[in-house]
XYZ file of C-alpha atoms in Angstrom:
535
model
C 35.679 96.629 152.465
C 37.143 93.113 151.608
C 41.104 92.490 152.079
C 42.785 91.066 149.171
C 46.166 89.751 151.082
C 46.810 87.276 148.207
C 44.659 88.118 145.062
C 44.804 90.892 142.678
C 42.004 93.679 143.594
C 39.763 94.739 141.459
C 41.499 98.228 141.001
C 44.895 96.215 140.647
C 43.432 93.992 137.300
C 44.012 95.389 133.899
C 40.460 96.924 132.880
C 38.590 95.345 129.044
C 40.761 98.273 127.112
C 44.381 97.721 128.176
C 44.252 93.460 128.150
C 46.736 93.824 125.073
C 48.940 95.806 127.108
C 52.164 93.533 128.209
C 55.495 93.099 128.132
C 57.742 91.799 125.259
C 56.945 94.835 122.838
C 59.693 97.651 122.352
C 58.928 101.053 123.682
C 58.034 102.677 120.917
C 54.778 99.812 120.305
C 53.894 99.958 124.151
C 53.483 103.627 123.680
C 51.163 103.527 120.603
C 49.398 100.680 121.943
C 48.527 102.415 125.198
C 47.936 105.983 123.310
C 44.902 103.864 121.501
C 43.783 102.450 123.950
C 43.640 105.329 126.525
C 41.376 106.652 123.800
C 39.422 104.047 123.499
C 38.826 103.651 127.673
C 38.119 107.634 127.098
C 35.629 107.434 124.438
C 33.622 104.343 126.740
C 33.790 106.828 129.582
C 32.466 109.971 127.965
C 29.548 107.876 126.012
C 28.157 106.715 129.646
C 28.856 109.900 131.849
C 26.381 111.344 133.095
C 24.440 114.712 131.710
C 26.356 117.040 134.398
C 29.436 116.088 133.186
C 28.722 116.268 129.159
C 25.554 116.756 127.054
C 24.531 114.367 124.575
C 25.882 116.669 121.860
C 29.000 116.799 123.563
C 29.185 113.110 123.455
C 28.182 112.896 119.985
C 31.540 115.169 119.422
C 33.399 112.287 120.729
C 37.115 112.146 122.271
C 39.043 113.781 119.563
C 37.230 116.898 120.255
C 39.014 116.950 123.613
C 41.977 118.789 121.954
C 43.827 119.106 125.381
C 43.299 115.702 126.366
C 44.458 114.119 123.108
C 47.441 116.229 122.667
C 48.711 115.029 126.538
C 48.114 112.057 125.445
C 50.313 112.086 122.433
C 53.129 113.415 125.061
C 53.013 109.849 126.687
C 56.398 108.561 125.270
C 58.234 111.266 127.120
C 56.571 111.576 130.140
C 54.493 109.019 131.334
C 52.588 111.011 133.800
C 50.775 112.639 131.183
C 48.598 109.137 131.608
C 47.259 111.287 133.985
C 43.226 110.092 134.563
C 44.018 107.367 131.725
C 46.507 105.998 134.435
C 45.311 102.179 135.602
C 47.245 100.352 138.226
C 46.920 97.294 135.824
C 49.350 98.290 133.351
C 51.973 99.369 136.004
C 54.685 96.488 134.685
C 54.621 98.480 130.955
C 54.698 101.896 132.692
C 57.359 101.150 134.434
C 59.373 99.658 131.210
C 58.599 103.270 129.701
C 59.844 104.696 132.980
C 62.843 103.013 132.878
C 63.501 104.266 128.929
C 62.922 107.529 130.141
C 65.696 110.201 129.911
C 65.758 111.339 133.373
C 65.686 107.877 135.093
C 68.505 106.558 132.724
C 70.962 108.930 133.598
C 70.006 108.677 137.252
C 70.534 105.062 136.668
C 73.714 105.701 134.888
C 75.589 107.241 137.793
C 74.163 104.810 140.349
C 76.110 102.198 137.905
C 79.585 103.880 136.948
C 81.248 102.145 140.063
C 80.305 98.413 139.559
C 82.150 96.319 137.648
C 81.149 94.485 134.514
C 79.725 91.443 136.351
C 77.528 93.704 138.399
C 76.420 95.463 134.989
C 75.762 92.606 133.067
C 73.553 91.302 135.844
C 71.781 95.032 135.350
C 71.586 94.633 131.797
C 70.402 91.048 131.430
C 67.899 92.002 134.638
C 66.429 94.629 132.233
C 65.929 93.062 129.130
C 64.290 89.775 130.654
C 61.369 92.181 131.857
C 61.259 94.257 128.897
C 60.285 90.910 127.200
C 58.039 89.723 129.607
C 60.181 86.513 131.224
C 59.397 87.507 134.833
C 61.219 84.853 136.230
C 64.306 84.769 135.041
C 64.121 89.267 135.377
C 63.127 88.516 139.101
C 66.433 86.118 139.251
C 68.525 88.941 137.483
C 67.117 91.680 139.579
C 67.915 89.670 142.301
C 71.132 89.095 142.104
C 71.982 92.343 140.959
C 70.574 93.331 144.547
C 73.363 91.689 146.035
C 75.732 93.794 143.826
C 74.376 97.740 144.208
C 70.942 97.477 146.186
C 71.808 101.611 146.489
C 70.004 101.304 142.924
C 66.288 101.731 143.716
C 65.222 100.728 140.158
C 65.840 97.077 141.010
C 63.766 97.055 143.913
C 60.847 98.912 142.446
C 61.405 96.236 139.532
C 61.114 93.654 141.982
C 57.944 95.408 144.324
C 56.034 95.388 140.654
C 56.963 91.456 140.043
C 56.158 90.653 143.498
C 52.815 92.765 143.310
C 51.417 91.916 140.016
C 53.505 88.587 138.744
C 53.796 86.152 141.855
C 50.845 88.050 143.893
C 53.331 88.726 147.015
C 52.293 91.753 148.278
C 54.298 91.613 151.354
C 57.313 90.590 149.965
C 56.267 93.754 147.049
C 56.021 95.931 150.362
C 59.481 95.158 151.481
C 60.678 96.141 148.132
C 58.830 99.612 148.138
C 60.374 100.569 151.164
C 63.677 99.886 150.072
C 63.000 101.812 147.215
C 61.610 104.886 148.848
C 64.998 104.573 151.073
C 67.477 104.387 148.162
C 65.204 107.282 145.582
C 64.732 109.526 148.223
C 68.254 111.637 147.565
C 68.488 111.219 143.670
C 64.636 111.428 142.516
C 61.277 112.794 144.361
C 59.452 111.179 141.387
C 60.786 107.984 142.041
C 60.236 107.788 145.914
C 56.807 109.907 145.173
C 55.476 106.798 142.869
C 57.629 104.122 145.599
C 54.596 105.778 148.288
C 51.847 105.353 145.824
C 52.427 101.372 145.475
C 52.915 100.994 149.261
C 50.053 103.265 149.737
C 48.441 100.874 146.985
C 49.040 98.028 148.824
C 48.394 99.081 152.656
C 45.204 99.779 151.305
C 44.771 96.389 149.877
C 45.662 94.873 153.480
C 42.629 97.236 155.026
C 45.083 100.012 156.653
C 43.438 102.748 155.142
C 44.912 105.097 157.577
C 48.183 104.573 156.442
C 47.307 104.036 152.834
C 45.714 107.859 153.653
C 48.941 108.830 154.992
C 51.482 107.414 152.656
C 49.673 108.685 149.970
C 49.762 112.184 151.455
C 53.462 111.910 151.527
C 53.785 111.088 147.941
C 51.837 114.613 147.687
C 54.257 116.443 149.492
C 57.222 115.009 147.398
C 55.913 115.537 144.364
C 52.854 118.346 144.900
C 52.296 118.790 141.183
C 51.220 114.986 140.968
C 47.661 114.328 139.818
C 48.114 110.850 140.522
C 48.848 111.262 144.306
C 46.379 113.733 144.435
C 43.584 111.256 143.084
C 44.781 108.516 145.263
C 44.461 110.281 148.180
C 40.842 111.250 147.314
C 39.810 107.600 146.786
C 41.632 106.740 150.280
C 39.742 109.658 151.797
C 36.381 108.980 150.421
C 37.005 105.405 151.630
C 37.320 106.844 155.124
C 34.625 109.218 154.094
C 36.739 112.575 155.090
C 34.768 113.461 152.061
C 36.105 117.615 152.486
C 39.954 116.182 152.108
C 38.901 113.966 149.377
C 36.395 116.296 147.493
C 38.760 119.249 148.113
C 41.603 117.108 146.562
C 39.557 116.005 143.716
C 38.643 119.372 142.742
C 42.058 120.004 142.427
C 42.967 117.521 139.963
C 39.792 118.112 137.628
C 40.631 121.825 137.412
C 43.789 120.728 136.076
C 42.108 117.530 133.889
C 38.295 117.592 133.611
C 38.789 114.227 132.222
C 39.441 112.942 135.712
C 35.430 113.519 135.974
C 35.165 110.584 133.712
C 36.965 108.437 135.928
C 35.685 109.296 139.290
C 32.270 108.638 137.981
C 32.680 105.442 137.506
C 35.224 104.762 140.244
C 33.627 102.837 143.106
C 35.921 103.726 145.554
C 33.918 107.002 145.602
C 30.818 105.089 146.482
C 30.817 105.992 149.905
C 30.669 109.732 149.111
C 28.723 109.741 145.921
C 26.208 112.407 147.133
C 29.374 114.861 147.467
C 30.984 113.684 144.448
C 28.178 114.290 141.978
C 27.434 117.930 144.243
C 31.166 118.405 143.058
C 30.667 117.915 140.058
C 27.722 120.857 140.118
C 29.183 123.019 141.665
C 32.492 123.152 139.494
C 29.617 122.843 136.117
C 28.174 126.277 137.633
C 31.299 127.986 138.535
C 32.197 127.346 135.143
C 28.857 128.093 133.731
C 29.059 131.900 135.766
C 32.256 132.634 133.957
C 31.612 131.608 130.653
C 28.091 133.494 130.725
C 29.815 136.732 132.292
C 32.509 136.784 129.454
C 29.634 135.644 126.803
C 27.898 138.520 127.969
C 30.724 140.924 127.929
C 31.536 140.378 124.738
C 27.778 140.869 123.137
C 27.508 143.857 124.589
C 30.941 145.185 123.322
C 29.761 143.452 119.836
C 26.773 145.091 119.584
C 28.063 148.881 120.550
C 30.932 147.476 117.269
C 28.486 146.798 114.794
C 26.417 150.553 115.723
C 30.045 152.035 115.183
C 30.631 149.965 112.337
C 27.371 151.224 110.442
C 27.592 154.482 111.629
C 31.455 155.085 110.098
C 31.203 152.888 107.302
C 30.187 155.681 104.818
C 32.962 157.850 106.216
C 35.893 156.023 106.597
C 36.912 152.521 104.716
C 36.207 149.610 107.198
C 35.129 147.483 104.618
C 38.182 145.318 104.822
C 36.906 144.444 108.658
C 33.148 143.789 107.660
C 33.308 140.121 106.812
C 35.529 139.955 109.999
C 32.646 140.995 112.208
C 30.232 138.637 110.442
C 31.997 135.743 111.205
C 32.546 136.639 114.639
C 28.476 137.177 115.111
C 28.323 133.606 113.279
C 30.735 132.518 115.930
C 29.023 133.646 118.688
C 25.235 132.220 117.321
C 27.326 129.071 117.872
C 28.788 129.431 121.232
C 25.216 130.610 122.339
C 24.683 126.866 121.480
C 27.149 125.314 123.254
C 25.864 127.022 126.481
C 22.822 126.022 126.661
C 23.816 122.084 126.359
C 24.463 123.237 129.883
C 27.219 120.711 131.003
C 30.246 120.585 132.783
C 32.548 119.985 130.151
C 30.869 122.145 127.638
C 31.605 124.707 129.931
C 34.713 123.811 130.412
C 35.926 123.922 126.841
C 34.055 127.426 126.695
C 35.861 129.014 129.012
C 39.316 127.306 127.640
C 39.046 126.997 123.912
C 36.201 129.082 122.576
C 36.118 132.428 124.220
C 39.540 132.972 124.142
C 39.237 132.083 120.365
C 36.519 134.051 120.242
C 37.918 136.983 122.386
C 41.013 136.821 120.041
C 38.995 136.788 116.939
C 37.285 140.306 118.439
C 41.194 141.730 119.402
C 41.818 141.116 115.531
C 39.401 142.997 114.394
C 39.507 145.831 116.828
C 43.204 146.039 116.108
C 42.695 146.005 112.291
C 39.630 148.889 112.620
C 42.150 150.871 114.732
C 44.992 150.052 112.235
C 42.407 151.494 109.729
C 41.705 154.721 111.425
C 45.357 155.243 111.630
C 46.055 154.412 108.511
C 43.699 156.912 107.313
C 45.123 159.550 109.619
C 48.925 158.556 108.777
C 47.724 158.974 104.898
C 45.926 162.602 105.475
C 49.463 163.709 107.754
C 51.832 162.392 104.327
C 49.260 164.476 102.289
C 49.598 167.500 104.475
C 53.630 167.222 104.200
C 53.458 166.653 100.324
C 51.184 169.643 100.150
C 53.428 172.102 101.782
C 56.632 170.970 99.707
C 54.502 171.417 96.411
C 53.646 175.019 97.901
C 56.899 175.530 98.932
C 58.367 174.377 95.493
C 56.070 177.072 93.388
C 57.316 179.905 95.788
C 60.879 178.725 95.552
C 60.215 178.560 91.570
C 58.393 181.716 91.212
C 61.871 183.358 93.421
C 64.103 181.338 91.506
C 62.000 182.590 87.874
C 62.266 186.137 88.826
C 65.839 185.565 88.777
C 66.094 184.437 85.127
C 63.930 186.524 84.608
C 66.006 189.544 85.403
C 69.058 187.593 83.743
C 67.414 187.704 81.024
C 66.099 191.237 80.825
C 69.810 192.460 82.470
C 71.327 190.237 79.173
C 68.619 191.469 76.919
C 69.376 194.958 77.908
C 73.105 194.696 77.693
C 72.970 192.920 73.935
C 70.489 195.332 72.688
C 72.340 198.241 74.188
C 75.081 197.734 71.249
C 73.059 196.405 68.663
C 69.594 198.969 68.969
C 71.919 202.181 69.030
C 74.701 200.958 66.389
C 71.688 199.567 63.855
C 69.703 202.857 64.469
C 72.851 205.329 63.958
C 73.333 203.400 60.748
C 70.299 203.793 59.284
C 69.765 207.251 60.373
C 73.121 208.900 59.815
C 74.515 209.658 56.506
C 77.992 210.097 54.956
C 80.655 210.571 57.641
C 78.343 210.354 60.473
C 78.090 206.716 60.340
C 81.346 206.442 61.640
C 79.868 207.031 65.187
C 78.400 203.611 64.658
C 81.385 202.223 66.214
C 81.235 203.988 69.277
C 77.610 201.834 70.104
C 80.035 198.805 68.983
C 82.961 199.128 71.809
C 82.161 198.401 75.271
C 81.572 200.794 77.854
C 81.470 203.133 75.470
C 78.547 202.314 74.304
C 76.911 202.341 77.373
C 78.250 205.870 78.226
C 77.348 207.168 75.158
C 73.978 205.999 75.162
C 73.480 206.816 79.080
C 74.015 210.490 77.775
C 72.002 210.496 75.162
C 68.670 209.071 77.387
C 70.449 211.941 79.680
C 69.420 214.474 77.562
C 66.487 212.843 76.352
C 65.047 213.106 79.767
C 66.428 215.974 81.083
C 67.320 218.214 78.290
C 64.000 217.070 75.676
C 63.656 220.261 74.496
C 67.402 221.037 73.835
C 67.383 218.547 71.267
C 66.053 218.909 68.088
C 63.180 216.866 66.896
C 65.051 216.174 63.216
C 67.929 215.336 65.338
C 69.689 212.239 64.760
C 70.243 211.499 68.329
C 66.553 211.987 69.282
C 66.179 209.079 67.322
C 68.521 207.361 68.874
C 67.469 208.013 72.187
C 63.773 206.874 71.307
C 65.208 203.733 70.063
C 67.024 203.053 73.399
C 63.892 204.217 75.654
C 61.879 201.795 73.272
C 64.157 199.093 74.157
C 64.330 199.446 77.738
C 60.497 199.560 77.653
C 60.230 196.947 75.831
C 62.405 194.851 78.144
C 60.719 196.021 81.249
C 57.440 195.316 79.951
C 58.663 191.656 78.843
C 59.990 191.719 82.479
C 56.529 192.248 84.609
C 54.757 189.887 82.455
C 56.853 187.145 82.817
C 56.882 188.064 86.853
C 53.498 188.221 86.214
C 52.489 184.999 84.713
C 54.983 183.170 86.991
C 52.896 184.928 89.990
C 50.041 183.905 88.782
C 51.015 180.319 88.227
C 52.382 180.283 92.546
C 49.163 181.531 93.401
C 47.146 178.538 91.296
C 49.309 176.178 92.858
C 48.836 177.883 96.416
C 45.105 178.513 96.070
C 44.672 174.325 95.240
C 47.521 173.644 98.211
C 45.527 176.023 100.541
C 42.464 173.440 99.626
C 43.941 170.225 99.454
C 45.633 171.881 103.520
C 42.167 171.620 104.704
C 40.639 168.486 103.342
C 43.535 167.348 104.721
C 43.263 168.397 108.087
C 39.449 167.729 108.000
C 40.329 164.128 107.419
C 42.883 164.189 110.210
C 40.108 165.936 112.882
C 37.283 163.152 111.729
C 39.616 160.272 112.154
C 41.020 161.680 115.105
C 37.538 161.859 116.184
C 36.412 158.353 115.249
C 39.692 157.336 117.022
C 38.459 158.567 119.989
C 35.170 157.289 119.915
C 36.415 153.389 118.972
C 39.391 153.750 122.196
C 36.442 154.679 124.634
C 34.621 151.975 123.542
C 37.240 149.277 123.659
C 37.778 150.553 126.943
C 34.032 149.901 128.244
């Protein structure tokens, strides 16, 4: 491998998609501009990759269909590792004037400040804003001085390591500044020191010491373990040493995390070396992939198709028809994800197993969850008909008690009227002269009563005592009639009130078992539809 002591390397140079990248925009610009043109480098790298990695119709589908992808990148202006595979060592002075903007660093940066005095944070200040806007020299003659004024903050001397490296093309004077800054981040940020170890690693490697590009790198991995970059450093360092298990076993890593990374490793030369393992990578992770997605594809046909037999064999019985069009889309849905897997690529796969099963497999919970809502729906409605049932049954008994009741108020009141009035009008118009003056016994209280309990006394028990021209024969029929008459009114009230229960109980009694039917079917079904969400 050639050295490059005093030229930029290849790896180092800004790539054809990030040449408008440079200093002297504000933040918020750098970050759109780099969000386009991360896309852009994206979009070149898909169209050319080869047919492990993404089918042509994948392609075709272009960048914005890599939802994940886009999305990080849209995250860029607060964190700037979610560059992630995008990440090129040629925009590293912009990076680092995001970095700097970021949250976390600035109030790192503002306690490593609070002691100076103003001279030492003007010098900060002014340091700062001449390499926001791109005049290099007069930052490096800021940054410098401000060195001799706090060089505990490790900001300046990354600042300085990235002029040295990229601006004047002094890599060991950039080196010196690393290590300084890997000394002074080391207590107050791991991401810091971690991203320190990648530039030294960065430029050991440029100077041929791969072993301790290898190793430096490795240490940036332990710092900061969640780091894709480290992690894909390392690999390159590895494959250039070809320790091609270390560096395929760390680049396995990272694509798990960011298939897009396959993009860039297929086109990274510093792979070279280990191509044959790379591209066997790159099969192996598109059939791991490939054995999932077909396993859960397969699952879920065969729970599909024991749905739709259920489906047509309840329809008639119960009312699913609110889930049909439900299950039709989700067979449309899966006629089109038996087209994505047989494009037969990595990424395909990829976004099967991320995006459209579980959409899929959510889709199918839906439905399940709405048939089962159904069912006990049904059931809950047949239980609420059961309970309205028996308090319309219990309301005709409770009427039919509470009617005998006026009832008998009524025949006791009847009774007790007539028992003045039937006597009294009788001995009027049966009586003559002075007689009629017993009228008024029928007309006082109690007596009346008395008089006419003695007369239905004799009536019954001494009939043939009395004689049939009698007046008070006549009397005494008038009160039996009465009574009779009242009982008889009596029983056929009780009657007809009976009568009108047992209607009511008879169509309860019915109405009891449909119920309950419905309840032992959907019960049933219920069963049936739990066993099979269960296979």
């Amino acid at each position: 491998m050639p050295l490059y002591l005093n030229e930029l390397a290849p790896w180092e140079r800004k790539n054809e998609y990030y040449h408008t990248i440079q200093l002297g925009k504000d933040v918020n610009e750098q970050t759109l501009v780099i969000k386009k043109q991360a896309k852009a480098m994206l979009a070149s790298q898909l169209a050319t990759t080869n047919s492990i990695i993404a089918s042509k119709e994948r392609i075709s589908e272009g960048i914005d269909s890599l939802v994940d992808s886009v999305d990080r990148l849209e995250r860029v202006g607060q964190s700037i590792d979610d560059l992630q595979s995008t990440f090129e060592w040629g925009i590293s002075e912009v990076v680092w004037q995001l970095e700097q903007n970021r949250t976390v660093l600035k109030n790192i940066l503002e306690v490593l400040m609070s002691p100076l005095d103003n001279q030492a944070r003007e010098r900060r200040i002014r340091a700062k804003e001449a390499y926001d806007n791109g005049w290099l020299d007069d930052a490096e003659e800021e940054y410098l001085e401000s060195e001799k004024l706090n060089k505990f903050d490790f900001s300046i001397h990354i600042s300085l390591g990235i002029i040295y490296l990229f601006k004047k093309i002094d890599k060991e004077k950039a080196l010196s500044y690393f290590e300084k800054a890997i000394k002074y981040a080391k207590p107050k940020s791991p991401d810091m020191t971690r991203d320190a170890l990648l530039y030294k690693a960065l430029i050991k490697f440029d100077f041929g010491e791969i072993e301790e590009a290898e190793k430096f790198s490795s240490d940036a991995i332990t710092l900061s373990p969640n780091s894709l970059k480290a992690y894909y450093q390392n690999a390159q360092y590895n494959a250039q040493l070809k320790n091609h298990i270390k560096s395929i076993d760390n680049l396995e890593k990272i694509i798990k995390q960011d298939k897009l990374y396959c993009l860039k490793a297929h086109e990274d030369t510093l792979f070279d070396p280990i191509r044959e393992y790379v591209n066997n990578l790159f099969k192996k992770l598109k059939e791991e992939e490939k054995t999932k997605a077909i396993k859960t594809y397969d699952n879920i046909i065969i729970k599909n198709k024991k749905m739709d037999l259920f489906f047509e064999k309840y329809s008639t019985k119960i009312n699913i028809s609110r889930v049909v069009n439900n299950s039709q889309q989700i067979n449309r849905d899966i006629i089109e994800l038996k087209k994505r897997l047989d494009r037969n690529s990595l990424f395909d796969f990829i976004e099967i197993n991320n995006i459209y099963l579980p959409a899929l497999i959510n889709k199918c919970a839906n439905l399940y969850q709405s048939v089962e809502n159904e069912i006990k729906e049904i059931i809950y409605n047949a239980k609420l008909a059961i309970g309205n049932t028996e308090y319309k049954r219990k309301k005709a008994e409770n009427e039919h008690l509470s009617n005998i009741e006026e009832y008998l108020g009524k025949t006791g009141g009847f009774i007790l009227i007539a028992s003045f009035i039937v006597p009294a009008v009788t001995t009027l118009l049966v009586t003559d002269g002075w007689e009629k003056l017993s009228t008024i016994l029928f007309c006082i209280p109690i007596i009346s009563q008395i008089s006419s309990l003695v007369l239905l006394e004799q009536f019954i028990f001494n009939f043939s005592g009395l004689s049939k021209d009698s007046d008070g024969i006549v009397i005494a029929w008038s009160i039996v009639i009465y009574l009779i008459t009242a009982i008889i009114l009596f029983v056929i009230s009780k009657s007809i009130s009976k009568a009108k229960m047992n209607r009511t109980i008879i169509k309860t009694n019915i109405d009891l078992g449909d119920a309950k039917k419905i309840i032992n079917n959907a019960n049933s079904i219920l069963n049936e539809f739990e066993n099979l969400l269960k296979q």
